Every structure is written in structure tokens, then in C-alpha cells.
Tab-separated table of C-alpha atoms and ligand atoms in Angstrom:
chain	number	residue	atom	x	y	z
A	600	MET	CA	0.083	-0.084	-0.021
A	601	MET	CA	1.222	3.606	-0.880
A	602	LYS	CA	0.542	5.831	2.107
A	603	ILE	CA	0.395	9.390	1.008
A	604	ALA	CA	-0.092	12.560	2.845
A	605	VAL	CA	-1.787	15.232	0.804
A	606	LEU	CA	-1.134	18.830	1.936
A	607	PRO	CA	-3.075	21.231	-0.327
A	608	GLY	CA	-1.904	24.334	1.424
A	609	ASP	CA	-3.027	27.717	0.231
A	610	GLY	CA	-4.001	29.741	-2.707
A	611	ILE	CA	-4.518	27.486	-5.850
A	612	GLY	CA	-3.003	24.515	-3.822
A	613	PRO	CA	-6.434	22.854	-3.214
A	614	GLU	CA	-7.437	22.985	-6.843
A	615	ILE	CA	-4.195	21.765	-8.261
A	616	VAL	CA	-3.839	19.058	-5.674
A	617	ALA	CA	-7.409	17.868	-6.474
A	618	GLN	CA	-6.356	17.365	-10.022
A	619	ALA	CA	-3.307	15.373	-9.284
A	620	VAL	CA	-5.437	13.185	-6.763
A	621	LYS	CA	-7.911	12.540	-9.404
A	622	VAL	CA	-5.148	11.222	-11.755
A	623	LEU	CA	-3.625	9.029	-9.146
A	624	ASN	CA	-7.104	7.720	-8.423
A	625	ALA	CA	-7.579	6.884	-12.030
A	626	LEU	CA	-4.546	4.510	-11.895
A	627	ASP	CA	-5.018	1.071	-10.641
A	628	LEU	CA	-2.951	1.671	-7.440
A	629	ASP	CA	-3.321	0.621	-3.798
A	630	LEU	CA	-3.438	4.083	-2.362
A	631	GLN	CA	-4.025	5.495	1.048
A	632	LEU	CA	-4.418	9.151	0.920
A	633	GLN	CA	-4.780	11.431	3.891
A	634	GLU	CA	-5.287	15.149	3.964
A	635	ALA	CA	-3.900	17.614	6.359
A	636	PRO	CA	-3.447	21.516	6.478
A	637	ILE	CA	-0.137	23.383	6.055
A	638	GLY	CA	0.937	26.972	5.497
A	639	GLY	CA	-1.695	29.482	6.051
A	640	ALA	CA	-4.290	26.770	6.115
A	641	GLY	CA	-2.311	25.118	9.012
A	642	TYR	CA	-2.184	28.483	10.831
A	643	GLU	CA	-5.877	28.897	10.502
A	644	ALA	CA	-6.707	25.356	11.657
A	645	ALA	CA	-4.185	25.018	14.460
A	646	GLY	CA	-2.311	28.207	14.911
A	647	ASP	CA	0.878	26.854	13.273
A	648	PRO	CA	2.064	26.720	9.610
A	649	LEU	CA	3.169	23.341	10.319
A	650	PRO	CA	0.609	21.671	12.868
A	651	ALA	CA	1.974	18.800	14.991
A	652	ASP	CA	-0.602	16.535	13.479
A	653	THR	CA	0.266	17.411	9.897
A	654	LEU	CA	4.102	16.748	10.590
A	655	ALA	CA	3.319	13.503	12.395
A	656	LEU	CA	1.125	12.397	9.297
A	657	ALA	CA	3.985	13.400	6.982
A	658	LYS	CA	6.505	11.469	8.914
A	659	SER	CA	4.366	8.324	9.077
A	660	SER	CA	3.631	8.392	5.235
A	661	ASP	CA	5.824	7.037	2.340
A	662	ALA	CA	5.369	10.490	0.433
A	663	VAL	CA	3.852	13.833	0.664
A	664	LEU	CA	1.984	15.549	-2.064
A	665	LEU	CA	2.020	19.336	-1.449
A	666	GLY	CA	0.254	22.059	-3.384
A	667	ALA	CA	1.625	25.311	-2.433
A	668	VAL	CA	1.793	27.592	0.524
A	669	GLY	CA	1.517	31.473	1.093
A	670	ASP	CA	-0.957	34.238	0.787
A	671	TRP	CA	-0.281	38.080	1.214
A	672	LYS	CA	-2.901	38.276	4.042
A	673	TYR	CA	-0.284	36.463	6.296
A	674	ASP	CA	2.397	39.057	5.478
A	675	SER	CA	2.093	40.736	8.836
A	676	LEU	CA	2.219	37.676	10.909
A	677	PRO	CA	5.358	37.050	13.071
A	678	ARG	CA	7.904	35.315	10.794
A	679	ASP	CA	7.572	31.873	12.632
A	680	MET	CA	3.757	31.867	12.024
A	681	ARG	CA	4.178	32.738	8.061
A	682	PRO	CA	3.043	29.894	5.584
A	683	GLU	CA	6.665	29.837	3.978
A	684	ARG	CA	7.922	28.834	7.462
A	685	GLY	CA	5.645	25.631	7.446
A	686	LEU	CA	7.222	24.506	4.223
A	687	LEU	CA	10.781	25.136	5.245
A	688	ARG	CA	10.188	23.373	8.522
A	689	ILE	CA	8.635	20.249	6.904
A	690	ARG	CA	11.600	20.101	4.419
A	691	LYS	CA	14.139	20.146	7.373
A	692	GLU	CA	12.089	17.988	9.691
A	693	LEU	CA	11.924	15.327	6.940
A	694	ASN	CA	15.582	15.869	6.070
A	695	LEU	CA	14.500	16.380	2.272
A	696	PHE	CA	17.818	17.749	1.246
A	697	ALA	CA	17.711	16.911	-2.479
A	698	ASN	CA	15.461	18.864	-4.547
A	699	LEU	CA	15.048	17.814	-8.192
A	700	ARG	CA	13.527	20.376	-10.526
A	701	PRO	CA	13.349	18.974	-14.079
A	702	ALA	CA	12.969	21.688	-16.954
A	703	LEU	CA	11.632	19.805	-19.873
A	704	LEU	CA	10.125	21.475	-22.921
A	705	TYR	CA	7.096	19.709	-24.371
A	706	PRO	CA	7.461	20.275	-28.089
A	707	GLU	CA	3.798	21.661	-28.257
A	708	LEU	CA	4.832	24.459	-25.825
A	709	ALA	CA	7.874	25.765	-27.697
A	710	SER	CA	5.893	28.917	-28.826
A	711	ALA	CA	4.656	29.470	-25.366
A	712	SER	CA	8.013	30.272	-24.043
A	713	THR	CA	9.082	33.774	-24.057
A	714	LEU	CA	12.324	32.662	-25.673
A	715	LYS	CA	12.916	31.765	-29.341
A	716	PRO	CA	11.691	28.153	-30.132
A	717	GLU	CA	15.090	27.278	-31.463
A	718	VAL	CA	16.682	28.286	-28.122
A	719	VAL	CA	14.465	26.095	-26.110
A	720	SER	CA	13.276	23.180	-28.251
A	721	GLY	CA	14.614	19.942	-27.115
A	722	LEU	CA	15.392	21.303	-23.647
A	723	ASP	CA	15.836	18.733	-21.013
A	724	LEU	CA	17.560	19.908	-17.930
A	725	MET	CA	17.563	18.761	-14.358
A	726	ILE	CA	18.345	21.241	-11.558
A	727	VAL	CA	19.362	19.533	-8.347
A	728	ARG	CA	18.991	22.015	-5.581
A	729	GLU	CA	20.406	21.493	-2.031
A	730	LEU	CA	17.318	22.088	0.200
A	731	THR	CA	18.053	22.016	3.880
A	732	GLY	CA	21.249	24.262	4.269
A	733	ASP	CA	22.666	27.293	3.118
A	734	ILE	CA	21.569	30.797	3.918
A	735	TYR	CA	17.962	29.460	4.365
A	736	PHE	CA	18.922	27.902	7.567
A	737	GLY	CA	22.396	29.236	8.600
A	738	GLN	CA	22.773	30.803	12.031
A	739	PRO	CA	23.177	33.437	13.045
A	740	ARG	CA	20.344	35.192	11.588
A	741	GLY	CA	17.785	38.008	12.523
A	742	ILE	CA	17.126	41.626	12.614
A	743	SER	CA	18.712	43.452	15.565
A	744	THR	CA	19.371	46.888	16.654
A	745	LEU	CA	23.051	48.188	16.764
A	746	GLU	CA	24.469	50.329	19.490
A	747	ASN	CA	23.864	53.385	17.261
A	748	GLY	CA	20.275	52.632	17.092
A	749	GLU	CA	20.419	51.491	13.480
A	750	ARG	CA	18.950	48.194	12.422
A	751	GLU	CA	20.887	45.297	10.957
A	752	GLY	CA	19.727	42.169	9.223
A	753	ILE	CA	21.819	39.060	9.200
A	754	ASN	CA	21.707	35.879	7.472
A	755	THR	CA	24.494	33.323	7.322
A	756	MET	CA	25.549	31.270	4.311
A	757	ARG	CA	27.074	28.135	5.455
A	758	TYR	CA	27.648	24.472	4.472
A	759	ASN	CA	29.585	21.756	5.778
A	760	GLU	CA	31.334	19.137	3.761
A	761	SER	CA	29.020	16.238	4.382
A	762	GLU	CA	25.962	18.280	3.309
A	763	ILE	CA	27.799	19.237	0.011
A	764	ARG	CA	29.035	15.716	-0.686
A	765	ARG	CA	25.539	14.046	-0.364
A	766	ILE	CA	23.839	16.451	-2.800
A	767	GLY	CA	26.895	16.035	-5.070
A	768	HIS	CA	26.234	12.095	-5.025
A	769	VAL	CA	22.618	12.719	-5.947
A	770	ALA	CA	23.471	14.815	-8.768
A	771	PHE	CA	26.103	12.568	-10.199
A	772	GLN	CA	23.871	9.574	-9.815
A	773	ILE	CA	21.093	11.306	-11.741
A	774	ALA	CA	23.711	12.310	-14.442
A	775	MET	CA	24.638	8.655	-14.737
A	776	LYS	CA	21.068	8.082	-15.846
A	777	ARG	CA	21.158	10.851	-18.244
A	778	ASN	CA	23.679	12.632	-20.505
A	779	LYS	CA	26.548	12.272	-17.994
A	780	LYS	CA	27.111	15.981	-17.518
A	781	VAL	CA	27.236	17.823	-14.220
A	782	CYS	CA	27.429	21.525	-14.067
A	783	SER	CA	28.018	22.798	-10.497
A	784	VAL	CA	26.878	26.371	-10.007
A	785	ASP	CA	28.755	28.502	-7.287
A	786	LYS	CA	30.255	31.870	-6.607
A	787	ALA	CA	33.760	30.539	-5.797
A	788	ASN	CA	35.291	33.942	-6.878
A	789	VAL	CA	33.671	35.717	-3.829
A	790	LEU	CA	32.147	33.317	-1.334
A	791	GLU	CA	34.152	30.891	0.669
A	792	THR	CA	31.201	28.623	1.283
A	793	THR	CA	30.973	27.963	-2.308
A	794	GLU	CA	34.821	27.731	-2.709
A	795	LEU	CA	34.244	24.638	-0.434
A	796	TRP	CA	31.282	23.567	-2.509
A	797	ARG	CA	33.427	23.561	-5.553
A	798	GLN	CA	36.264	21.484	-3.773
A	799	VAL	CA	33.904	18.819	-2.496
A	800	MET	CA	32.222	18.596	-6.030
A	801	ILE	CA	35.675	17.901	-7.533
A	802	GLU	CA	36.218	15.139	-4.956
A	803	VAL	CA	32.884	13.515	-5.452
A	804	ALA	CA	33.486	13.600	-9.262
A	805	LYS	CA	36.314	11.267	-8.807
A	806	GLU	CA	33.899	8.563	-7.920
A	807	TYR	CA	32.034	8.963	-11.182
A	808	PRO	CA	34.910	9.009	-13.883
A	809	GLN	CA	32.264	8.625	-16.721
A	810	VAL	CA	30.468	11.915	-15.882
A	811	GLU	CA	32.050	15.300	-17.023
A	812	LEU	CA	31.997	17.935	-14.298
A	813	SER	CA	32.105	21.552	-15.142
A	814	HIS	CA	31.840	24.644	-12.861
A	815	MET	CA	30.081	27.998	-13.480
A	816	TYR	CA	29.697	31.032	-11.407
A	817	VAL	CA	25.967	31.668	-10.584
A	818	ASP	CA	25.804	35.108	-12.462
A	819	ASN	CA	27.170	33.511	-15.628
A	820	ALA	CA	24.730	30.501	-15.123
A	821	ALA	CA	21.824	32.876	-14.947
A	822	MET	CA	22.927	34.413	-18.245
A	823	GLN	CA	23.793	30.976	-20.033
A	824	LEU	CA	20.329	29.751	-18.998
A	825	VAL	CA	18.707	32.159	-21.300
A	826	ARG	CA	21.416	32.287	-23.751
A	827	ALA	CA	21.920	28.690	-24.537
A	828	PRO	CA	20.063	26.471	-22.024
A	829	LYS	CA	20.565	23.218	-23.945
A	830	GLN	CA	24.231	23.050	-22.905
A	831	PHE	CA	23.193	21.848	-19.593
A	832	ASP	CA	22.274	18.322	-18.539
A	833	VAL	CA	22.197	18.304	-14.682
A	834	MET	CA	22.959	21.474	-12.803
A	835	VAL	CA	23.740	21.097	-9.087
A	836	THR	CA	23.733	24.090	-6.747
A	837	GLY	CA	22.945	25.272	-3.153
A	838	ASN	CA	19.792	26.268	-1.766
A	839	ILE	CA	19.374	29.947	-2.702
A	840	PHE	CA	21.171	29.796	-6.091
A	841	GLY	CA	18.768	26.860	-6.759
A	842	ASP	CA	15.786	28.595	-5.814
A	843	ILE	CA	16.467	31.419	-8.269
A	844	LEU	CA	17.716	29.541	-11.232
A	845	SER	CA	14.955	27.014	-11.053
A	846	ASP	CA	12.327	29.868	-11.392
A	847	GLU	CA	14.370	31.151	-14.284
A	848	ALA	CA	14.662	27.590	-15.839
A	849	SER	CA	10.786	27.298	-15.641
A	850	MET	CA	10.207	30.023	-18.046
A	851	LEU	CA	12.191	28.134	-20.691
A	852	THR	CA	9.577	25.516	-20.643
A	853	GLY	CA	6.707	27.915	-21.355
A	854	SER	CA	5.408	28.518	-17.788
A	855	ILE	CA	6.275	27.916	-14.219
A	856	GLY	CA	2.878	26.065	-14.131
A	857	MET	CA	4.670	23.182	-15.867
A	858	LEU	CA	7.387	22.479	-13.611
A	859	PRO	CA	7.255	19.632	-11.005
A	860	SER	CA	9.554	18.915	-8.224
A	861	ALA	CA	10.649	16.107	-5.904
A	862	SER	CA	12.398	16.678	-2.489
A	863	LEU	CA	14.093	13.584	-1.336
A	864	ASP	CA	15.654	12.183	1.838
A	865	ALA	CA	18.664	9.785	1.827
A	866	ASN	CA	16.055	6.882	1.402
A	867	ASN	CA	13.991	8.330	-1.303
A	868	LYS	CA	11.101	9.115	0.962
A	869	GLY	CA	9.915	12.430	-0.705
A	870	MET	CA	7.733	15.303	-0.846
A	871	TYR	CA	6.286	16.212	-4.333
A	872	GLU	CA	5.190	19.722	-5.168
A	873	PRO	CA	4.907	22.053	-8.170
A	874	SER	CA	7.837	24.500	-8.279
A	875	HIS	CA	5.537	27.342	-8.566
A	876	GLY	CA	3.841	29.227	-5.655
A	877	SER	CA	0.242	29.553	-4.382
A	878	ALA	CA	-0.757	32.380	-6.718
A	879	PRO	CA	-3.617	33.790	-4.431
A	880	ASP	CA	-4.432	36.370	-7.163
A	881	ILE	CA	-6.031	33.438	-9.231
A	882	ALA	CA	-7.054	31.033	-6.464
A	883	GLY	CA	-10.592	29.630	-6.726
A	884	LYS	CA	-11.024	30.796	-10.119
A	885	ASP	CA	-10.470	27.391	-11.756
A	886	VAL	CA	-7.761	28.911	-14.079
A	887	ALA	CA	-4.640	27.455	-12.581
A	888	ASN	CA	-2.372	25.063	-14.428
A	889	PRO	CA	-2.596	21.753	-12.694
A	890	LEU	CA	0.013	20.059	-14.814
A	891	ALA	CA	3.047	20.743	-12.559
A	892	THR	CA	1.300	19.051	-9.618
A	893	ILE	CA	0.114	16.135	-11.937
A	894	LEU	CA	3.763	15.711	-13.153
A	895	SER	CA	5.008	15.873	-9.381
A	896	ALA	CA	2.653	12.799	-8.738
A	897	ALA	CA	4.384	11.145	-11.721
A	898	MET	CA	7.668	11.835	-10.003
A	899	MET	CA	6.403	10.462	-6.765
A	900	LEU	CA	5.671	7.248	-8.330
A	901	ARG	CA	9.036	7.082	-9.976
A	902	TYR	CA	11.297	8.079	-7.114
A	903	THR	CA	9.602	6.858	-3.913
A	904	PHE	CA	7.473	4.088	-5.249
A	905	ASN	CA	9.773	2.943	-8.065
A	906	ASP	CA	6.892	2.519	-10.417
A	907	GLU	CA	8.323	3.807	-13.630
A	908	ASN	CA	5.336	2.388	-15.599
A	909	ASN	CA	2.839	4.568	-13.994
A	910	ALA	CA	4.994	7.543	-13.910
A	911	LEU	CA	5.427	7.372	-17.681
A	912	ARG	CA	1.684	6.749	-18.086
A	913	ILE	CA	1.043	10.003	-16.398
A	914	GLU	CA	3.774	11.760	-18.239
A	915	ASN	CA	2.477	10.432	-21.700
A	916	ALA	CA	-0.979	11.381	-20.773
A	917	VAL	CA	0.179	14.957	-20.188
A	918	LYS	CA	1.896	15.042	-23.502
A	919	LYS	CA	-1.226	13.554	-25.176
A	920	THR	CA	-3.291	16.282	-23.523
A	921	LEU	CA	-0.896	19.082	-24.781
A	922	ALA	CA	-1.014	17.384	-28.233
A	923	GLN	CA	-4.674	17.479	-28.286
A	924	GLY	CA	-4.449	21.242	-27.993
A	925	PHE	CA	-5.689	21.777	-24.443
A	926	ARG	CA	-4.079	24.727	-22.625
A	927	THR	CA	-4.571	26.481	-19.341
A	928	ALA	CA	-4.418	30.214	-19.628
A	929	ASP	CA	-0.694	30.409	-18.766
A	930	ILE	CA	0.327	28.321	-21.649
A	931	TRP	CA	-2.409	29.373	-24.139
A	932	THR	CA	-1.363	30.446	-27.602
A	933	GLU	CA	-3.620	31.453	-30.394
A	934	GLY	CA	-5.601	28.570	-31.844
A	935	ALA	CA	-5.488	26.217	-28.830
A	936	SER	CA	-8.504	25.403	-26.553
A	937	LYS	CA	-8.423	27.272	-23.394
A	938	VAL	CA	-9.447	25.078	-20.519
A	939	GLY	CA	-9.682	25.591	-16.668
A	940	CYS	CA	-7.834	23.737	-13.875
A	941	ASN	CA	-10.463	21.211	-13.512
A	942	ALA	CA	-11.069	20.385	-17.142
A	943	MET	CA	-7.364	20.049	-17.670
A	944	GLY	CA	-7.182	17.438	-14.936
A	945	ASP	CA	-10.124	15.620	-16.688
A	946	ALA	CA	-8.339	15.694	-19.854
A	947	VAL	CA	-5.303	14.132	-18.464
A	948	VAL	CA	-7.385	11.407	-16.918
A	949	ALA	CA	-9.091	10.818	-20.262
A	950	ALA	CA	-5.696	10.557	-21.828
A	951	LEU	CA	-4.390	7.984	-19.464
B	1017	LIG	C1	10.393	27.396	-3.642
B	1017	LIG	C2	9.765	28.486	-2.898
B	1017	LIG	C3	10.081	28.499	-1.565
B	1017	LIG	C4	11.589	28.463	-1.428
B	1017	LIG	C5	9.525	29.567	-0.630
B	1017	LIG	C6	8.059	29.591	-0.815
B	1017	LIG	C7	9.844	29.305	0.777
B	1017	LIG	O1	10.238	29.733	-3.561
B	1017	LIG	O2	10.166	26.152	-3.245
B	1017	LIG	O3	11.081	27.547	-4.662
B	1017	LIG	O4	12.198	29.497	-1.338
B	1017	LIG	O5	12.265	27.501	-1.259
B	1018	LIG	MG1	11.447	29.298	-5.376
């Protein structure tokens, strides 16, 4: 039996997760799905963006399917009560250090990208983002008042060797199953933390002689991603650079609404979520793109449940749906049939 914690979260979270659940239920799987609140929904339900019951459920499940968290209406809450903190805490609590964000261009969407079709067509890139360290979690942090009365904000970028090593191994192992190229992204010309990052990546690479390792400074990587994105196979980087570069990479695929993600621990237990946010401005309007969440469910079958067949079934159904001309507003172009979130989910189910 596959025990899955379903955490819809905020904004468009509930509507996109409902589509992924619909797709999972349409497959012949032995599923046990249990829902719980997180983010703003957790705060409303239990006064905590990661309620204890939600964390306990996530810990006792094989995998977590998450929608998105966040809403402007929580911006004035104390930092610990904000929706994003619930997401960061569940990643940390479950030790989900390896975040995989594939940027794959479906041929049908080449014209939906803001980049020229020849630049993006055939794009198949995997961003491996470290998810439980870096400036996101480093201490000391905070806002304090200096002696002269001026306020100061502090965050600390830090990585230890073992944290770098384990994400390095994940990246190289993924590259072994792909085109055997790893590009490690750092800022080793300025930041010591990432100088160490580079050293450790070079050490890890020695264990994978078939894989070609290259290094790129993050500013250059940001530029290369829009100049010639097809030069990349696997990109491995730290938490904050990965956050930024994966949003950038998503636009190569036409829309951030297409980008799934997997966040894995050392045993392939994982949390699966779209790479995009909660988009409160379009919540409840049935216009959100559910494909990133549906594709995240496919990643769940592949990485946690080792069910490549059903993962491919979902991915092929998504391709077929796009080939049939169904488009949500974010990927719509002249001549295609515009559908809402729910109808898109139905179209994928029909294509299974
Ligand atoms: C992401 C998001 C999160 C992050 C936010 C919501 C905390 O941007 O998953 O990329 O920064 O990791
Ligand atoms: Mg982000």
C-alpha cells in the first residue's frame, strides 16, 4: 500500500492538488491518501503553519503530495507563523535535502516560451538544488538593533562538507542515468562557502569517472540559461542559487505552471510539489495550471514507489493532452483550446 499525505496548502493549492489526486485515483494503485493543512491553512486550523498532526502524518507516510503555501494576508504575522516557514520546516524535519526540478520543454509548448523556439526546443535539464542548508537555515540570523540605534539584518551562508557531498552524489547519480554531464554552480570567486562547495564537488566527481563535471559562477549560469540552455544536462547548486535558477529555468519551458519537483531524503522518501507558488490572485477561479502538480505525482511514483510504468503513463497522458490542444491560460497560444484547472485534470485522466 502507498501511504500518501496530501497537503493542499493555500491559494491555488487545493484546486491543483485535487487534479493530481484525480489522476492518481484513475490509476490502478493501492493508495491510502490522507489530507492535512499546512501553511496559511495550518495557521488557520491549528495556529501553526506546520501543525503537529500534519508533521506526524507526513513522517508516518511514504510520500507527501503538496500544493503550495502562502498568501499576502499572512504577511504581517510574526515570521515563525508565516506559511513559508511551514514549508521550510517540513523540508528540514523530513531531511529532504535533495530537490530535483526538471525543466523539460514539451514540443507543443515551444511557442509558449518567451524565448525563441530554436533556443528552447529539445530542452531537458535537471536542476538539483540542495534544500536543507545554506543561507536559508544558517545561524546566526535575524534583525537586531546596533548600538547606534540603526537596525541590521543578518543571514549566514554556510555548508559543511557532508552536506555538499551528499547532494553531489545525488547529482552525479542522476547524471549517470542521463547525459553524464554535471554543471556545479557556485560563486567561488567571492564566497568561501561556495569555494568549499567547488572543492567537494571535484572530490565527489572522482567517484564518477564517466561523468563530465564543469563549474560555473551563478551570475554566468543565470545568463547561460537564457542564452543557450541546452548546454546543460544536470545542474547542481545550493539552496538559494537553486531557488533562483529554477524559477528562471521554468520560463524556458513555457510556464512555471509546468515545472514539477521532488524533494528527497537519503532513502527516497519524498515530498512532491509544483515548483511554483500559491498564486493567491487566481485562487478559486479554476484557471490555474495543474500540470506541474500532476507531473509531481508522476515523480512520486518514479522516485518513492519505483513505479516507472505508471510515472510514464502520467507523463505520456500529459503529452497527449497538450498534443490534443488543451491549454490553461498560462500556456495558451492562438488557436489552442483554453481550459480551466478542473477540465485540464479531466483531460489528463481521459488521456491515461
Ligand atoms: C520554492 C519556494 C520556496 C523557497 C518559498 C515559498 C519558501 O520559492 O520552493 O522555490 O524559497 O524554497
Ligand atoms: Mg522558489
